[in-house]
């Protein structure tokens, strides 16, 4: 559908999927805050105690529901909210102010919690900004309970919820009443509500910037979470279009699932290993359902994101061991903490250029205590010999050698402590900095495997911030220099004797897959839900024709030409097999 059609509004595609459902407009009443004086502060303090207890009760219920629906990792958001209610410093200062200022508890609660929010909202970290929204949720909950109001949901089932903003707790509660889609004015891809919607498999379009005001209660909506479109009261023609897409999607899902146990080989017999990127421990089950040949990238900084301090050796060991056992006999590539860049640093450090700053291996080598704690945990978990260890952001041979020395030191310590581990554990690196690309051959001789991180490689090669919307059109995965660099890395690293994989988002782009296969990659590692589609593509092309395609792409001087060459190939060789879904 074209965006220019009048009844279509366009936002950010936050959770994939397609749904047709009536709109349910969800307003959260803004509670009026009065700064009235009170006569009996002790009664107000008692009221506060009751409101806190009630809020805790509600949140515990939401937490239990969330554990079932989302797993413990995601549910931790609500545990964190309960902890705020237990914060003695906050609660004491609210009580003291009620007694001293003799004002309504709701006013003091609002004022005190707003201080927290202000600090978090002012942060440059999108993560912290979004957490300030969670705090808004808890503030409103306490105030509502102080006023002894109840939030009554009139939702029965099968609606698309339309709102300015939705908190993670709303998302969980709505899922209980069978909400089919979300449409919001605020929010981005990384907001918790969007993450929760993705985990629950509910299509969502967010960031509509006030356009939801065009939607009325009961309007029929098409929520297209693939493209970020919301169609308001679709015409007969539009309905037909989306209904047929729904049909295709359900046939297509069933079709793809049948591939689960089939091998990932081209028509002329070249095996391309399909592995999964893992950011959430709960995803391990989806990974196995989708038929991945192991985990090609475990983003450890991501899975421990909920921890306030760095997890100790024991905590890490338990997680790595359990994941390695679940995926056995397949392999899991555990990547050392890639902290810094757009990911939160352990210390409050404001760097002018974080992506060019203290990130990945640099931070680890400067903090050997932290690095060793992770290496020891990885080694101890490697007893079944299916763990490989990968170093991020490598720019020089000396970083590889220093890291290997530290790994050897950890092995000696474990020998001394008579602890078991895989003595020949494979060590690899990410190639994601241009200097590593240029040195691919020499680096490859130092390690057992390499994995190309195109997310960063493209950003550093083209000097385009990977997260900056203003320059996103310059971030081109089919820029000729990217194609040539990939070809160079693969050739050089293979001559250096290593297995070459790719784990950036580019690997999940269906149009890029024939090119990547043709350039000679041994393996692709992508988000688990992309695996069935990629397998279908690989099984429908021959390596020979992919190689011809790659050679042709290597000759083009512009991105447009590479792009159009790949689209024509796709149309000609794959469109029919993929039931015209693209
Ligand atoms: C990459 O840079 O391509 C990559 C896979 O790592 P991350 O996205 O975690 O930086
Ligand atoms: Mg990277």
XYZ file of C-alpha atoms and ligand atoms in Angstrom:
593
model
C 0.000 0.000 0.000
C 1.226 3.500 -0.762
C 1.682 5.841 2.202
C 0.155 8.657 0.205
C -3.311 7.172 0.591
C -5.333 9.454 2.817
C -6.419 6.981 5.453
C -2.911 5.629 6.102
C -0.674 7.000 8.840
C 2.947 6.022 9.078
C 5.160 5.440 12.120
C 7.942 3.160 13.300
C 7.513 -0.570 12.702
C 8.216 -1.674 16.286
C 6.976 -5.278 16.295
C 6.386 -7.280 13.105
C 3.064 -8.828 12.149
C -0.218 -7.857 10.551
C -3.630 -7.527 12.172
C -7.079 -6.159 11.347
C -9.050 -5.165 14.460
C -11.297 -2.450 15.893
C -9.581 0.436 17.691
C -9.750 0.732 21.447
C -8.716 4.226 22.557
C -6.784 3.993 25.771
C -6.436 7.224 27.739
C -4.684 7.345 31.000
C -6.352 9.984 33.114
C -3.846 12.569 34.208
C -4.189 12.772 37.942
C -4.680 16.328 39.232
C -2.119 17.180 41.864
C -3.104 19.599 44.589
C -0.638 21.242 46.965
C -3.343 21.806 49.593
C -2.338 21.965 53.242
C -3.487 19.152 55.527
C -4.432 19.062 59.185
C -3.373 15.554 60.144
C 0.048 14.554 58.759
C -0.014 11.211 60.596
C -3.189 10.226 58.779
C -1.512 11.224 55.476
C 1.519 9.088 56.335
C -0.793 6.157 57.066
C -2.537 6.762 53.731
C 0.827 6.704 52.046
C 1.718 3.378 53.685
C -1.576 1.891 52.444
C -1.073 3.232 48.917
C 2.463 1.828 48.799
C 1.241 -1.574 49.986
C -1.557 -1.595 47.396
C 0.858 -0.551 44.609
C 3.229 -3.316 45.629
C 0.381 -5.833 45.535
C -0.600 -4.726 42.023
C 2.965 -4.821 40.765
C 3.567 -8.282 42.209
C 0.553 -9.512 40.289
C 1.845 -7.924 37.092
C 5.287 -9.386 37.768
C 3.901 -12.924 38.122
C 1.908 -12.525 34.946
C 4.953 -11.152 33.158
C 7.158 -14.069 34.263
C 4.708 -16.475 32.640
C 4.295 -14.430 29.485
C 7.768 -13.038 28.993
C 10.186 -15.017 31.117
C 12.160 -13.760 34.083
C 14.550 -11.601 32.122
C 11.876 -9.262 30.751
C 9.768 -9.416 33.894
C 12.678 -7.881 35.780
C 11.369 -4.429 34.708
C 8.567 -4.876 37.215
C 10.804 -6.210 39.931
C 12.815 -3.000 39.546
C 9.613 -0.979 40.025
C 8.819 -2.912 43.220
C 12.322 -2.101 44.452
C 11.619 1.617 44.089
C 8.628 1.165 46.405
C 10.992 -0.388 48.928
C 13.629 2.319 48.700
C 13.959 3.456 52.349
C 15.650 6.766 51.492
C 12.900 7.783 49.092
C 10.064 6.684 51.378
C 11.605 8.315 54.455
C 12.123 11.623 52.682
C 8.490 11.582 51.450
C 7.258 10.936 55.001
C 9.495 13.626 56.489
C 8.286 16.167 53.985
C 4.614 15.312 54.683
C 5.248 15.906 58.377
C 7.296 19.091 57.912
C 5.451 20.769 55.057
C 1.958 19.476 55.988
C 0.971 19.069 52.354
C -1.037 16.299 50.640
C 0.946 13.053 50.179
C 0.194 13.022 46.433
C 1.940 16.391 46.017
C 5.076 15.258 47.870
C 5.161 11.877 46.056
C 4.851 13.645 42.718
C 7.588 16.123 43.596
C 10.062 13.591 45.023
C 9.700 11.037 42.218
C 9.872 13.803 39.611
C 13.407 14.513 40.871
C 14.455 10.954 39.935
C 12.782 11.327 36.556
C 14.482 14.605 35.831
C 17.927 13.104 36.343
C 17.134 10.108 34.140
C 15.323 12.157 31.465
C 18.349 14.454 31.155
C 20.645 11.532 30.394
C 22.071 11.172 26.914
C 21.501 7.439 27.078
C 18.257 6.430 25.327
C 18.067 3.526 27.788
C 18.004 5.862 30.800
C 15.483 8.149 29.107
C 13.158 5.233 28.597
C 13.565 4.065 32.191
C 12.294 7.492 33.244
C 8.996 6.458 31.590
C 8.880 3.375 33.826
C 9.199 5.686 36.803
C 6.284 7.772 35.501
C 4.276 4.569 35.600
C 5.103 3.899 39.220
C 4.490 7.526 40.247
C 0.995 7.437 38.711
C 0.280 4.111 40.340
C 1.076 5.413 43.853
C -0.905 8.627 43.296
C -3.894 6.699 41.943
C -3.796 4.487 45.003
C -3.487 7.517 47.315
C -6.701 8.764 45.738
C -8.159 5.251 46.128
C -9.066 5.099 42.441
C -9.130 1.919 40.444
C -8.115 1.531 36.822
C -10.957 -0.290 35.160
C -10.270 -1.920 31.852
C -13.225 -2.205 29.530
C -11.274 -4.176 26.982
C -12.796 -7.520 26.187
C -10.752 -8.958 23.390
C -9.431 -8.708 19.868
C -8.847 -4.958 19.714
C -5.935 -2.804 18.619
C -5.033 -0.491 21.499
C -4.455 3.125 20.460
C -2.738 5.460 22.897
C -0.319 8.352 23.305
C 2.006 6.076 25.160
C 1.877 2.631 26.713
C 3.882 1.450 29.691
C 5.386 -2.039 29.864
C 2.913 -2.957 32.627
C -0.024 -1.937 30.397
C 1.407 -4.106 27.631
C 1.503 -7.141 29.907
C -1.981 -6.540 31.331
C -3.444 -6.035 27.867
C -1.919 -9.263 26.613
C -4.069 -11.055 29.190
C -7.216 -9.779 27.508
C -6.075 -10.754 24.060
C -5.084 -7.416 22.586
C -4.133 -7.882 18.934
C -2.051 -4.791 18.167
C -0.579 -1.540 19.481
C -0.571 1.906 17.953
C 1.084 4.768 19.860
C 2.229 8.360 19.362
C 5.375 8.051 21.445
C 8.058 5.435 21.721
C 10.847 4.017 19.646
C 12.244 0.632 18.765
C 14.084 0.296 22.056
C 11.231 1.315 24.360
C 10.334 -1.466 26.722
C 6.751 -1.513 25.510
C 8.055 -2.223 21.983
C 10.407 -4.915 23.268
C 7.572 -6.513 25.229
C 5.287 -6.382 22.165
C 7.967 -8.148 20.108
C 8.418 -10.797 22.786
C 4.656 -11.360 22.893
C 4.451 -11.440 19.098
C 1.927 -8.592 18.928
C 2.242 -6.244 15.927
C 3.018 -2.657 16.955
C 3.439 0.692 15.234
C 4.869 3.420 17.466
C 6.195 6.986 17.095
C 3.123 8.302 15.240
C 3.687 11.839 16.585
C 0.099 12.857 17.337
C -1.442 11.175 14.305
C -3.443 8.826 16.550
C -5.855 11.765 17.040
C -7.301 10.783 13.644
C -8.467 7.452 15.042
C -11.898 7.107 16.738
C -13.163 4.422 19.070
C -14.292 1.366 17.105
C -12.667 2.410 13.808
C -11.410 -0.623 11.956
C -7.617 -0.564 11.843
C -5.048 -2.464 9.871
C -1.841 -2.510 11.924
C 1.060 -3.417 9.682
C 3.983 -3.977 12.027
C 6.235 -4.963 9.105
C 6.106 -1.573 7.425
C 4.946 0.771 10.215
C 1.605 1.553 8.509
C -1.771 1.978 10.192
C -4.795 2.049 7.878
C -7.866 3.743 9.369
C -11.181 2.286 8.184
C -9.732 0.540 5.134
C -11.628 0.684 1.848
C -12.961 -2.530 0.340
C -9.932 -2.651 -1.939
C -7.478 -2.117 0.913
C -9.227 -4.766 2.998
C -8.934 -7.250 0.162
C -5.229 -6.453 -0.152
C -4.507 -6.976 3.560
C -6.716 -10.044 3.886
C -4.868 -11.710 1.055
C -1.566 -10.757 2.697
C -2.785 -12.324 5.932
C -3.602 -15.504 4.075
C -0.223 -15.556 2.370
C 1.497 -14.947 5.702
C -0.168 -17.861 7.435
C 0.539 -20.237 4.530
C 4.054 -18.929 4.364
C 4.718 -19.446 8.106
C 3.535 -23.031 7.872
C 5.651 -23.541 4.777
C 8.783 -22.130 6.384
C 8.350 -24.215 9.500
C 8.477 -27.349 7.388
C 12.066 -26.460 6.542
C 13.137 -26.714 10.165
C 14.858 -30.067 9.891
C 16.073 -29.687 6.313
C 19.744 -28.827 5.695
C 20.856 -25.335 4.766
C 22.541 -26.137 1.425
C 22.483 -24.484 -1.980
C 21.038 -26.356 -4.969
C 24.564 -27.389 -5.972
C 25.409 -28.705 -2.518
C 27.356 -25.937 -0.698
C 26.499 -25.862 2.984
C 25.924 -22.444 4.545
C 25.710 -22.764 8.298
C 22.755 -20.789 9.677
C 23.299 -19.695 13.244
C 21.372 -17.417 15.574
C 22.225 -14.200 17.386
C 21.124 -14.330 20.990
C 20.317 -11.198 22.992
C 17.868 -12.679 25.467
C 18.314 -15.947 27.360
C 14.645 -16.823 26.773
C 15.238 -16.775 22.999
C 17.150 -20.038 23.236
C 13.891 -22.000 22.863
C 12.878 -20.073 19.718
C 16.349 -20.692 18.341
C 15.927 -24.417 18.676
C 12.388 -24.330 17.235
C 13.637 -22.499 14.154
C 16.289 -25.052 13.379
C 19.446 -22.965 13.908
C 22.835 -24.677 13.831
C 23.931 -23.135 17.102
C 24.446 -19.609 18.365
C 26.749 -17.456 16.224
C 26.762 -14.465 18.565
C 25.850 -14.253 22.222
C 25.839 -10.542 23.116
C 26.840 -10.953 26.748
C 26.583 -7.236 27.551
C 22.973 -7.495 26.442
C 21.939 -10.544 28.442
C 23.314 -9.062 31.645
C 21.802 -5.649 30.919
C 19.378 -5.897 33.836
C 22.185 -6.272 36.387
C 23.069 -3.109 38.261
C 26.675 -4.125 38.738
C 28.688 -6.461 36.568
C 27.727 -10.070 37.168
C 30.330 -11.995 39.119
C 32.079 -15.126 37.857
C 29.519 -17.489 39.414
C 26.504 -15.660 37.944
C 28.087 -15.628 34.491
C 29.156 -19.259 34.754
C 25.587 -20.368 35.533
C 24.163 -18.527 32.495
C 26.855 -19.670 30.033
C 26.700 -23.252 31.266
C 22.939 -23.448 31.004
C 22.906 -21.975 27.465
C 25.728 -24.269 26.312
C 23.902 -27.292 27.689
C 20.621 -26.320 26.042
C 22.207 -25.847 22.617
C 24.430 -28.965 22.853
C 25.652 -30.639 20.597
C 25.597 -27.423 18.522
C 28.130 -24.691 19.312
C 27.658 -21.344 20.981
C 29.951 -18.389 20.273
C 30.151 -16.264 23.407
C 31.324 -12.729 22.717
C 33.268 -10.881 25.418
C 31.465 -7.824 26.813
C 31.176 -5.187 24.101
C 30.521 -2.309 26.469
C 30.721 1.342 25.400
C 29.482 2.916 22.147
C 25.706 3.059 22.492
C 25.761 0.517 25.309
C 25.891 1.652 28.935
C 29.333 1.938 30.500
C 30.008 0.614 34.003
C 31.140 4.055 35.109
C 29.576 7.448 34.575
C 31.829 8.609 31.792
C 30.849 11.192 29.230
C 32.905 10.667 26.133
C 32.655 13.133 23.255
C 32.706 10.295 20.688
C 31.659 7.082 22.438
C 31.735 4.992 19.231
C 35.376 5.984 18.804
C 36.053 5.743 22.500
C 36.477 3.317 25.313
C 34.602 0.379 23.854
C 34.847 -3.426 23.507
C 38.307 -4.920 23.791
C 39.885 -1.572 24.784
C 37.775 -1.361 27.897
C 38.339 -5.043 28.701
C 42.124 -4.860 28.378
C 42.128 -1.764 30.597
C 40.054 -3.653 33.194
C 41.735 -7.048 33.462
C 39.805 -7.919 36.627
C 36.487 -7.584 34.780
C 37.840 -9.362 31.688
C 39.304 -12.257 33.684
C 36.064 -12.766 35.552
C 34.297 -13.312 32.234
C 37.043 -15.499 30.727
C 37.102 -17.761 33.797
C 33.308 -18.136 33.660
C 33.409 -18.957 29.927
C 36.241 -21.477 30.384
C 34.533 -23.210 33.301
C 31.305 -23.476 31.272
C 33.188 -24.978 28.299
C 33.500 -28.529 29.669
C 31.233 -29.945 26.946
C 33.554 -28.470 24.309
C 30.811 -26.593 22.467
C 31.745 -23.042 23.499
C 33.823 -20.687 21.359
C 34.988 -17.293 22.633
C 34.971 -14.127 20.511
C 36.653 -10.739 21.016
C 34.845 -7.546 19.907
C 36.242 -4.352 18.359
C 39.677 -5.702 17.514
C 41.848 -3.154 15.683
C 45.392 -4.475 16.191
C 47.276 -7.751 16.483
C 48.578 -6.665 19.873
C 45.003 -6.680 21.238
C 44.581 -10.292 20.091
C 47.897 -11.327 21.615
C 47.266 -9.542 24.921
C 43.815 -11.118 25.161
C 45.255 -14.564 24.453
C 47.849 -14.043 27.201
C 45.079 -13.234 29.670
C 43.142 -16.315 28.532
C 46.281 -18.452 29.100
C 46.710 -16.898 32.537
C 43.101 -17.827 33.410
C 43.710 -21.386 32.172
C 46.759 -21.682 34.445
C 44.715 -20.434 37.406
C 41.980 -22.973 36.715
C 44.569 -25.770 36.367
C 45.965 -24.738 39.718
C 42.459 -24.785 41.229
C 41.871 -28.181 39.562
C 38.867 -26.876 37.667
C 37.849 -28.471 34.367
C 37.545 -26.610 31.051
C 38.000 -27.149 27.313
C 41.785 -26.929 26.900
C 41.499 -26.323 23.167
C 38.646 -23.791 23.269
C 38.458 -21.891 19.976
C 39.192 -18.171 20.065
C 37.916 -15.803 17.388
C 37.513 -12.124 16.648
C 34.915 -9.771 15.252
C 36.009 -7.948 12.127
C 34.144 -4.681 12.429
C 36.824 -1.987 12.286
C 38.364 -1.089 8.898
C 41.912 -1.726 10.190
C 40.879 -5.309 10.979
C 39.410 -5.645 7.489
C 42.674 -4.491 5.889
C 44.650 -6.880 8.121
C 42.172 -9.779 7.781
C 44.808 -12.224 6.551
C 47.287 -11.510 9.332
C 44.596 -11.448 12.017
C 43.141 -14.714 10.732
C 46.469 -16.453 11.326
C 46.291 -15.484 14.995
C 42.825 -16.968 15.689
C 40.529 -19.937 15.014
C 37.627 -18.068 13.418
C 36.427 -14.621 12.396
C 32.960 -13.111 12.282
C 32.204 -9.959 10.318
C 30.165 -7.391 12.236
C 28.642 -5.343 9.451
C 26.655 -3.108 11.823
C 29.865 -1.480 12.963
C 31.961 -2.161 9.892
C 29.590 -0.100 7.718
C 29.467 2.690 10.307
C 33.261 2.952 10.521
C 33.926 2.384 6.813
C 31.445 5.018 5.626
C 31.821 7.313 8.669
C 28.067 7.153 9.336
C 26.679 6.804 12.863
C 24.639 3.583 12.866
C 22.004 5.057 15.197
C 21.581 8.554 13.793
C 18.348 9.004 11.814
C 19.581 12.219 10.185
C 22.300 10.393 8.254
C 20.565 7.035 7.881
C 20.365 7.389 4.078
C 24.174 7.399 3.974
C 24.349 4.131 5.896
C 24.358 1.873 2.832
C 24.969 -1.844 3.144
C 25.259 -2.112 -0.644
C 27.761 0.732 -1.016
C 30.405 -0.618 -3.439
C 33.123 -0.098 -0.818
C 31.164 -2.334 1.598
C 30.744 -5.066 -1.021
C 34.435 -4.898 -1.961
C 35.550 -4.877 1.679
C 33.403 -7.922 2.466
C 34.840 -9.751 -0.554
C 38.355 -8.815 0.555
C 37.880 -9.921 4.179
C 36.381 -13.267 3.185
C 39.127 -14.051 0.677
C 41.988 -12.915 2.921
C 40.664 -14.565 6.085
C 40.146 -17.850 4.248
C 43.691 -17.707 2.916
C 44.687 -17.206 6.557
C 43.001 -20.528 7.268
C 39.879 -19.587 9.214
C 36.172 -20.183 9.102
C 34.387 -16.919 8.142
C 30.975 -15.913 9.384
C 28.901 -12.732 9.427
C 26.722 -11.645 12.345
C 25.593 -8.096 11.494
C 22.004 -7.204 10.540
C 22.938 -7.254 6.849
C 22.989 -11.056 6.999
C 19.234 -11.069 7.681
C 18.412 -8.950 4.625
C 16.902 -11.385 2.091
C 18.304 -9.347 -0.834
C 21.829 -9.506 0.631
C 21.850 -13.280 1.182
C 22.669 -14.420 -2.412
C 25.483 -11.838 -2.506
C 26.925 -13.003 0.843
C 26.754 -16.640 -0.216
C 28.407 -15.745 -3.519
C 31.199 -13.861 -1.758
C 32.068 -17.150 -0.041
C 30.863 -16.880 3.565
C 30.731 -20.157 5.493
C 28.024 -19.092 7.877
C 25.406 -16.423 8.585
C 24.275 -15.574 12.103
C 20.965 -13.722 12.353
C 18.055 -13.128 14.708
C 16.260 -16.455 15.234
C 13.003 -15.480 13.510
C 14.878 -14.781 10.219
C 16.334 -18.304 9.996
C 13.506 -20.153 8.173
C 13.320 -17.504 5.424
C 17.089 -17.498 4.938
C 17.113 -21.263 4.701
C 14.451 -21.089 2.020
C 16.557 -18.601 0.035
C 19.745 -20.660 0.364
C 17.973 -23.855 -0.726
C 16.654 -22.106 -3.825
C 19.877 -20.714 -5.243
C 23.002 -22.375 -6.547
C 26.425 -21.335 -5.283
C 27.562 -21.007 -8.873
C 24.929 -18.411 -9.768
C 25.451 -16.612 -6.432
C 29.169 -16.400 -7.156
C 28.442 -14.949 -10.599
C 26.117 -12.412 -8.986
C 28.776 -11.440 -6.418
C 31.411 -11.001 -9.124
C 29.043 -8.777 -11.061
C 28.259 -6.682 -7.960
C 31.973 -6.216 -7.321
C 32.274 -4.333 -10.622
C 29.612 -1.663 -9.983
C 30.676 1.853 -9.045
C 27.427 2.931 -7.338
C 25.125 1.690 -4.604
C 22.105 2.068 -6.902
C 23.597 -0.382 -9.404
C 24.439 -2.983 -6.748
C 20.979 -2.591 -5.288
C 19.185 -2.971 -8.570
C 21.329 -5.968 -9.572
C 20.416 -7.743 -6.321
C 16.722 -6.904 -6.682
C 16.637 -8.227 -10.261
C 18.331 -11.445 -9.169
C 15.797 -11.848 -6.397
C 12.867 -11.204 -8.674
C 14.096 -13.601 -11.294
C 15.259 -16.509 -9.095
C 13.336 -16.288 -5.846
C 10.123 -14.301 -6.092
C 7.970 -17.298 -7.071
C 9.346 -19.577 -4.365
C 8.697 -16.890 -1.805
C 5.077 -16.533 -2.925
C 5.518 -12.887 -3.840
C 5.697 -11.880 -0.208
C 8.181 -9.099 -0.876
C 28.079 -5.769 14.467
O 28.728 -4.754 14.750
O 27.721 -6.050 13.308
C 27.649 -6.712 15.527
C 27.101 -7.862 15.233
O 27.814 -6.336 16.823
P 26.907 -5.272 17.596
O 25.676 -5.012 16.764
O 26.617 -5.877 18.919
O 27.801 -4.068 17.684
Mg 29.643 -4.489 16.642
